[in-house]
Amino acid sequence: MHIVYICREYPPSLRGGGIASYLKIVAEGFATRGHKVTVVTANDDTSVEKRETVNGVSVIRLAGGDFCIPKAESKSVFIHKFRFMYRFHSYRRRVLAEVKRLDKIDIIEVAEFGAEALYLKEISIPVVYRLHTPALFDHNNQAIQSVSLGNFPYYYGGLKEIELLRKNARFITSCSSSLKQWAVKYCSLNSESIKVIYNPVQSDFLKSYESERTDCTPKPYVFFAGTICDWKGVEDLICACKVLNDNGFEIPLFMAGKTGEYAKKLKIKYSACTWLHFLGKIDQEELKGYYRNATVVCFPSWWENMPMVCIEAMSMGAIVIGSDSGGMEEIIEDGVSGFLMSPKQPDRWADKIKEISELSPQQRKEISLNAHKRVATTFSLDSILGSTESYYNYCVSTNNKN
């Protein structure tokens, strides 16, 4: 089978996030299974097109993207910030042109984020729309955002994402039941048309647990991984740890992930908190170490789809507190393989962090093992690839009948 993935981010990239991580795992997984896999993505330097084969995957990094990364394009000027306006359609036509040049495609999977399927209705190949989280999802109230000065740069594209789902999407997968329910409600989609297929964990994380974790003795720190932004509950977690430290329960907080202006403001606001450490982006081996040794790993997001970091942390046997708003409720069995808490309640999170830090070694060992087993059973790469492959075959068969 020739599988083509279309997504505006694919590692390595300065724009890569959870979608990129999912895509790399799945693309390379299918290549290992003997399928021909092509990824059509955008190059960070929008003036350059690049083609390469990495771990069996043919990666086409198109020029002409509708974004601007100053670190990738040193000659960027202010007007380039408005590429979302004058390159939106031209880049998506470029995607279509590239797809038409590829040989004997059996199926295409395209992320709904970015509306890059805008012109794919012109082809007869079955297209699977993968729900990751639309751009206009309001993490504060779980509705659709209203237009504002803050979201103006991506609002048009966000509307196109939803329009494509409503009008063009015949085959749809969602990374969580929670996101599926949102799409049914706010995008007016038929529930029966959406297949829930979870995000997989990299096999390397599961193997690392088996080979490296010899005990469950934690080091005294709280750990967070993810983009440093408001809706990830970053400041809520800082406030929770401040409550603990101010009341004599000394515990450092380490936060790893992509930073920006929001992180800079937090550093200034909490500059007196010597227990707070922003690590920036760290490599995978260092990340595993933090997961493995933390007293507790916290993901206090206001809402999440199916966060890779939560799955990764649990695969390493970390004791996780996750938000009960969104997909983490589908990952964590509360009190068994981790803990679920309502977001935006720093005082309650502080109490739970202290409670977990006082668990006996035997209690920690049991929860740690349950977390690893939960991921190994439900989110293993082989399991997810099997479900995805079955769905692809269904899409191809259904498309051929019409």
Coordinates of C-alpha atoms in Angstrom, one line a residue:
M1 CA 0.0 0.0 0.0
H2 CA 1.2 3.5 -0.8
I3 CA 0.2 5.8 2.1
V4 CA 0.7 9.6 1.8
Y5 CA 0.6 11.8 4.8
I6 CA 0.0 15.5 4.5
C7 CA 0.7 17.8 7.4
R8 CA 2.4 21.2 7.7
E9 CA 4.7 19.9 10.5
Y10 CA 7.1 16.9 10.5
P11 CA 10.3 16.4 12.5
P12 CA 12.8 17.9 12.5
S13 CA 11.1 21.3 12.4
L14 CA 11.0 24.4 14.5
R15 CA 7.2 24.1 14.3
G16 CA 6.9 20.5 15.3
G17 CA 4.5 19.6 18.2
G18 CA 2.3 16.7 19.1
I19 CA 0.9 16.2 15.6
A20 CA 4.4 16.0 14.2
S21 CA 5.4 13.4 16.8
Y22 CA 2.3 11.3 16.0
L23 CA 3.0 11.5 12.3
K24 CA 6.7 10.4 12.6
I25 CA 5.8 7.4 14.7
V26 CA 3.0 6.2 12.4
A27 CA 4.8 7.0 9.1
E28 CA 8.0 5.1 10.2
G29 CA 5.9 2.3 11.7
F30 CA 4.1 1.7 8.4
A31 CA 7.4 1.9 6.5
T32 CA 8.8 -0.8 8.8
R33 CA 5.7 -3.0 8.0
G34 CA 6.7 -2.8 4.3
H35 CA 4.4 -0.1 3.1
K36 CA 5.5 2.7 0.8
V37 CA 5.1 5.9 2.8
T38 CA 5.4 9.5 1.6
V39 CA 5.1 12.6 3.8
V40 CA 4.2 15.9 2.1
T41 CA 5.1 18.7 4.6
A42 CA 6.3 22.3 4.6
N43 CA 9.9 23.3 4.8
D44 CA 10.8 25.7 7.6
D45 CA 12.8 27.8 5.1
T46 CA 9.9 28.6 2.8
S47 CA 12.3 29.6 -0.1
V48 CA 13.7 26.1 -0.3
E49 CA 12.2 22.7 -1.3
K50 CA 13.9 19.6 0.1
R51 CA 13.4 15.9 -0.6
E52 CA 14.9 13.1 1.4
T53 CA 14.3 9.6 2.6
V54 CA 14.6 9.1 6.4
N55 CA 14.1 5.7 8.1
G56 CA 12.3 4.4 5.0
V57 CA 9.9 7.3 4.7
S58 CA 10.1 9.6 1.6
V59 CA 9.8 13.2 3.0
I60 CA 8.9 16.1 0.7
R61 CA 9.4 19.5 2.3
L62 CA 7.7 22.0 0.1
A63 CA 8.6 25.6 -0.4
G64 CA 6.1 28.4 -0.3
G65 CA 4.6 27.8 3.2
D66 CA 2.2 30.4 4.7
F67 CA 4.2 31.0 7.8
C68 CA 7.4 32.8 8.8
I69 CA 10.2 31.5 11.1
P70 CA 12.9 34.1 11.5
K71 CA 15.4 31.5 12.7
A72 CA 14.9 29.6 9.4
E73 CA 14.8 32.7 7.1
S74 CA 17.3 35.3 8.2
K75 CA 16.0 37.8 5.5
S76 CA 12.5 37.8 6.7
V77 CA 10.8 41.1 7.0
F78 CA 7.6 42.3 8.6
I79 CA 5.4 41.8 5.7
H80 CA 6.2 38.0 5.7
K81 CA 4.2 37.8 8.9
F82 CA 1.1 38.1 6.7
R83 CA 1.9 35.1 4.6
F84 CA -1.2 33.5 6.0
M85 CA -3.1 35.9 3.8
Y86 CA -1.3 35.9 0.5
R87 CA 0.1 32.3 0.5
F88 CA -2.9 30.4 2.0
H89 CA -4.3 29.2 -1.3
S90 CA -1.1 29.0 -3.3
Y91 CA 0.6 26.7 -0.8
R92 CA -2.5 24.3 -0.7
R93 CA -2.5 24.3 -4.5
R94 CA 1.2 23.3 -4.3
V95 CA 0.2 20.4 -2.0
L96 CA -2.4 19.2 -4.6
A97 CA 0.2 19.5 -7.4
E98 CA 2.7 17.4 -5.5
V99 CA 0.0 14.7 -4.7
K100 CA -0.8 14.5 -8.4
R101 CA 2.9 13.9 -9.2
L102 CA 3.1 10.9 -6.9
D103 CA 2.7 7.4 -8.3
K104 CA -0.1 4.9 -7.4
I105 CA -1.3 6.4 -4.1
D106 CA -3.7 4.0 -2.3
I107 CA -4.8 6.4 0.5
I108 CA -4.0 9.8 1.9
E109 CA -4.2 10.9 5.5
V110 CA -4.3 14.7 6.1
A111 CA -4.4 16.5 9.4
E112 CA -7.5 18.7 9.8
F113 CA -5.2 21.3 11.4
G114 CA -4.0 23.7 8.7
A115 CA -6.8 22.9 6.1
E116 CA -4.3 21.4 3.7
A117 CA -7.0 19.3 2.2
L118 CA -8.5 22.4 0.6
Y119 CA -8.0 21.2 -3.0
L120 CA -7.9 17.4 -2.5
K121 CA -11.5 17.0 -3.5
E122 CA -10.2 17.2 -7.1
I123 CA -8.7 13.7 -6.8
S124 CA -10.4 10.3 -6.6
I125 CA -8.0 8.8 -4.0
P126 CA -9.7 8.2 -0.6
V127 CA -8.7 10.9 1.9
V128 CA -8.8 10.3 5.7
Y129 CA -9.1 13.4 7.8
R130 CA -7.3 13.0 11.1
L131 CA -8.7 15.1 14.0
H132 CA -5.9 16.4 16.2
T133 CA -7.6 19.6 17.4
P134 CA -8.9 22.4 15.1
A135 CA -7.3 25.8 15.3
L136 CA -10.5 27.5 16.5
F137 CA -11.0 25.1 19.5
D138 CA -11.3 27.4 22.5
H139 CA -9.4 25.6 25.3
N140 CA -10.9 28.0 27.9
N141 CA -14.6 27.0 27.4
Q142 CA -14.3 24.1 24.9
A143 CA -16.4 25.9 22.2
I144 CA -15.4 27.6 18.9
Q145 CA -13.4 30.8 19.2
S146 CA -15.0 34.1 18.2
V147 CA -12.9 36.3 16.0
S148 CA -10.5 38.6 17.8
L149 CA -7.3 40.5 17.3
G150 CA -5.4 37.6 18.9
N151 CA -6.7 34.9 16.6
F152 CA -7.0 37.0 13.4
P153 CA -3.9 35.6 11.8
Y154 CA -5.4 32.0 11.8
Y155 CA -9.1 32.6 11.9
Y156 CA -9.8 32.3 8.2
G157 CA -7.8 29.1 8.1
G158 CA -9.6 27.8 11.1
L159 CA -13.0 28.3 9.5
K160 CA -11.7 26.5 6.4
E161 CA -10.7 23.5 8.6
I162 CA -14.2 23.2 9.9
E163 CA -15.8 23.8 6.5
L164 CA -13.7 21.0 5.0
L165 CA -14.8 18.6 7.7
R166 CA -18.5 19.5 7.2
K167 CA -18.5 19.4 3.4
N168 CA -15.7 17.2 2.1
A169 CA -14.7 14.7 4.8
R170 CA -16.0 11.2 4.1
F171 CA -13.5 9.3 6.2
I172 CA -12.5 10.7 9.6
T173 CA -10.4 9.4 12.4
S174 CA -10.0 11.1 15.8
C175 CA -7.2 10.8 18.3
S176 CA -9.7 10.6 21.2
S177 CA -13.4 10.1 22.0
S178 CA -13.4 13.5 23.7
L179 CA -12.4 15.3 20.5
K180 CA -14.8 13.2 18.5
Q181 CA -17.7 14.4 20.7
W182 CA -16.6 18.0 20.3
A183 CA -16.5 17.6 16.5
V184 CA -19.9 16.1 16.4
K185 CA -21.3 19.0 18.5
Y186 CA -19.5 22.0 17.0
C187 CA -18.7 20.8 13.4
S188 CA -22.1 19.1 12.9
L189 CA -20.5 15.8 12.0
N190 CA -22.2 12.4 12.1
S191 CA -20.8 10.4 15.0
E192 CA -20.9 7.2 13.0
S193 CA -18.6 8.7 10.4
I194 CA -15.7 9.2 12.9
K195 CA -13.4 6.3 13.9
V196 CA -11.5 6.8 17.2
I197 CA -7.9 5.6 16.8
Y198 CA -5.6 6.6 19.7
N199 CA -2.1 8.1 19.3
P200 CA 0.6 5.4 19.7
V201 CA 3.6 5.6 22.0
Q202 CA 7.1 5.1 20.5
S203 CA 8.2 1.5 21.1
D204 CA 11.5 2.9 22.4
F205 CA 9.7 4.3 25.5
L206 CA 8.3 0.9 26.4
K207 CA 11.6 -0.8 25.8
S208 CA 13.4 1.9 28.0
Y209 CA 11.0 1.0 30.9
E210 CA 11.9 -2.6 30.7
S211 CA 15.7 -2.1 30.4
E212 CA 16.2 0.9 32.7
R213 CA 13.7 1.1 35.5
T214 CA 15.0 -1.0 38.4
D215 CA 13.0 0.6 41.2
C216 CA 10.4 3.3 41.9
T217 CA 12.5 5.5 44.2
P218 CA 11.7 9.1 43.1
K219 CA 13.8 12.2 43.3
P220 CA 12.1 15.1 45.0
Y221 CA 10.8 17.2 42.0
V222 CA 7.6 17.8 40.0
F223 CA 8.0 17.6 36.2
F224 CA 6.0 19.0 33.3
A225 CA 6.6 18.5 29.6
G226 CA 4.8 20.4 26.8
T227 CA 4.5 23.8 25.2
I228 CA 4.8 26.5 27.8
C229 CA 1.4 28.3 27.2
D230 CA -1.6 29.3 29.3
W231 CA -4.1 26.6 28.3
K232 CA -1.6 23.8 29.2
G233 CA -2.2 25.0 32.8
V234 CA 1.4 26.0 33.2
E235 CA 0.8 28.9 35.6
D236 CA -1.7 26.8 37.5
L237 CA 1.0 24.2 38.2
I238 CA 3.5 26.9 39.2
C239 CA 0.9 28.3 41.7
A240 CA 0.3 24.8 43.1
C241 CA 4.0 24.3 43.7
K242 CA 4.3 27.8 45.1
V243 CA 1.6 26.9 47.7
L244 CA 3.7 23.9 48.7
N245 CA 7.1 25.7 48.9
D246 CA 5.6 28.7 50.7
N247 CA 4.2 26.3 53.3
G248 CA 7.5 24.6 54.0
F249 CA 7.1 21.6 51.7
E250 CA 10.1 22.2 49.5
I251 CA 9.9 20.6 46.1
P252 CA 11.4 21.9 42.8
L253 CA 9.4 22.2 39.6
F254 CA 11.1 21.4 36.2
M255 CA 9.3 22.4 33.0
A256 CA 10.5 21.2 29.7
G257 CA 9.1 22.4 26.3
K258 CA 9.0 25.1 23.7
T259 CA 9.0 28.6 25.1
G260 CA 8.0 32.0 23.9
E261 CA 6.7 35.3 25.1
Y262 CA 4.4 33.6 27.6
A263 CA 7.3 31.8 29.2
K264 CA 9.4 35.0 29.4
K265 CA 6.5 36.7 31.3
L266 CA 6.3 33.8 33.7
K267 CA 10.1 33.9 34.3
I268 CA 9.8 37.6 35.3
K269 CA 6.7 37.1 37.4
Y270 CA 8.1 34.2 39.4
S271 CA 11.8 35.3 39.4
A272 CA 11.9 35.0 43.2
C273 CA 10.9 31.3 43.0
T274 CA 14.4 29.6 43.0
W275 CA 12.7 26.2 42.9
L276 CA 11.2 26.9 39.4
H277 CA 13.3 25.8 36.4
F278 CA 12.5 26.2 32.7
L279 CA 14.5 23.7 30.8
G280 CA 13.5 24.7 27.2
K281 CA 13.3 21.8 24.7
I282 CA 15.3 18.8 25.7
D283 CA 16.2 15.6 23.8
Q284 CA 14.4 12.3 24.2
E285 CA 16.9 10.6 26.4
E286 CA 16.9 13.5 28.9
L287 CA 13.1 13.6 28.8
K288 CA 13.0 9.9 29.7
G289 CA 15.2 10.5 32.6
Y290 CA 12.9 13.2 34.0
Y291 CA 9.9 11.0 33.5
R292 CA 11.5 8.1 35.2
N293 CA 12.8 9.9 38.3
A294 CA 10.2 12.5 39.1
T295 CA 8.1 12.3 42.2
V296 CA 5.1 13.1 40.1
V297 CA 4.6 14.3 36.4
C298 CA 1.8 16.8 36.0
F299 CA -0.3 17.8 33.0
P300 CA -2.9 20.3 34.3
S301 CA -4.3 21.4 30.9
W302 CA -7.6 23.2 30.6
W303 CA -8.4 20.6 27.9
E304 CA -6.3 18.1 25.9
N305 CA -7.0 15.9 22.9
M306 CA -4.8 12.8 23.4
P307 CA -1.4 14.2 24.6
M308 CA 1.7 12.3 23.6
V309 CA 3.6 13.5 26.7
C310 CA 1.0 11.8 29.0
I311 CA 1.3 8.5 27.1
E312 CA 5.1 8.7 27.1
A313 CA 5.4 9.5 30.8
M314 CA 3.1 6.6 31.8
S315 CA 5.0 4.2 29.5
M316 CA 8.1 5.1 31.5
G317 CA 6.3 4.2 34.7
A318 CA 5.9 7.8 35.8
I319 CA 3.2 8.6 38.4
V320 CA 1.0 11.1 36.5
I321 CA -1.6 13.6 37.5
G322 CA -3.6 14.6 34.4
S323 CA -6.5 16.9 33.7
D324 CA -9.9 15.2 33.6
S325 CA -10.9 17.6 30.9
G326 CA -10.4 15.9 27.5
G327 CA -8.5 12.9 26.3
M328 CA -6.4 12.2 29.4
E329 CA -9.5 10.8 31.0
E330 CA -9.3 8.0 28.4
I331 CA -5.6 7.3 29.2
I332 CA -5.5 7.4 33.0
E333 CA -7.5 5.1 35.2
D334 CA -7.9 7.3 38.2
G335 CA -6.3 5.9 41.3
V336 CA -5.0 2.8 39.4
S337 CA -2.6 3.9 36.7
G338 CA -2.4 7.5 37.7
F339 CA -4.6 10.3 38.9
L340 CA -7.2 12.7 37.4
M341 CA -7.9 16.2 38.7
S342 CA -10.1 19.1 37.5
P343 CA -8.0 21.9 36.0
K344 CA -7.7 25.5 37.2
Q345 CA -7.6 24.5 40.9
P346 CA -4.0 25.0 42.1
D347 CA -4.7 24.4 45.8
R348 CA -6.2 21.0 45.1
W349 CA -3.3 20.1 42.8
A350 CA -0.9 21.1 45.6
D351 CA -2.7 18.7 48.0
K352 CA -2.5 15.9 45.4
I353 CA 1.2 16.4 44.7
K354 CA 1.9 16.3 48.5
E355 CA -0.3 13.2 48.8
I356 CA 1.6 11.4 46.0
S357 CA 5.0 12.3 47.4
E358 CA 4.0 10.6 50.7
L359 CA 3.0 7.3 49.0
S360 CA 4.8 4.2 50.2
P361 CA 7.4 2.5 47.9
Q362 CA 5.0 -0.4 47.4
Q363 CA 2.1 2.0 46.5
R364 CA 4.4 3.8 44.0
K365 CA 5.6 0.6 42.5
E366 CA 2.0 -0.7 41.9
I367 CA 0.8 2.5 40.3
S368 CA 4.0 2.7 38.2
L369 CA 3.5 -0.8 36.9
N370 CA -0.2 -0.2 36.2
A371 CA 0.7 2.9 34.2
H372 CA 3.2 1.0 32.1
K373 CA 0.8 -1.8 31.5
R374 CA -2.0 0.5 30.6
V375 CA 0.1 2.1 27.8
A376 CA 1.6 -1.2 26.6
T377 CA -1.8 -2.7 26.3
T378 CA -3.8 0.2 24.8
F379 CA -1.3 2.5 23.1
S380 CA 1.4 0.2 21.7
L381 CA 2.5 1.0 18.2
D382 CA 1.7 -2.5 16.8
S383 CA -1.9 -2.2 18.2
I384 CA -2.5 1.3 16.8
L385 CA -0.9 0.5 13.4
G386 CA -3.1 -2.6 13.2
S387 CA -6.3 -0.6 13.8
T388 CA -5.2 2.1 11.4
E389 CA -4.3 -0.4 8.6
S390 CA -7.7 -2.0 9.0
Y391 CA -9.4 1.3 8.7
Y392 CA -7.3 2.3 5.6
N393 CA -8.3 -1.0 3.9
Y394 CA -12.0 -0.2 4.7
C395 CA -11.6 3.3 3.2
V396 CA -10.0 1.9 0.0
S397 CA -12.6 -0.8 -0.4
T398 CA -15.5 1.6 0.2
N399 CA -14.1 4.2 -2.2
N400 CA -13.6 1.6 -4.9
K401 CA -17.3 0.6 -4.7
N402 CA -18.4 4.1 -5.6

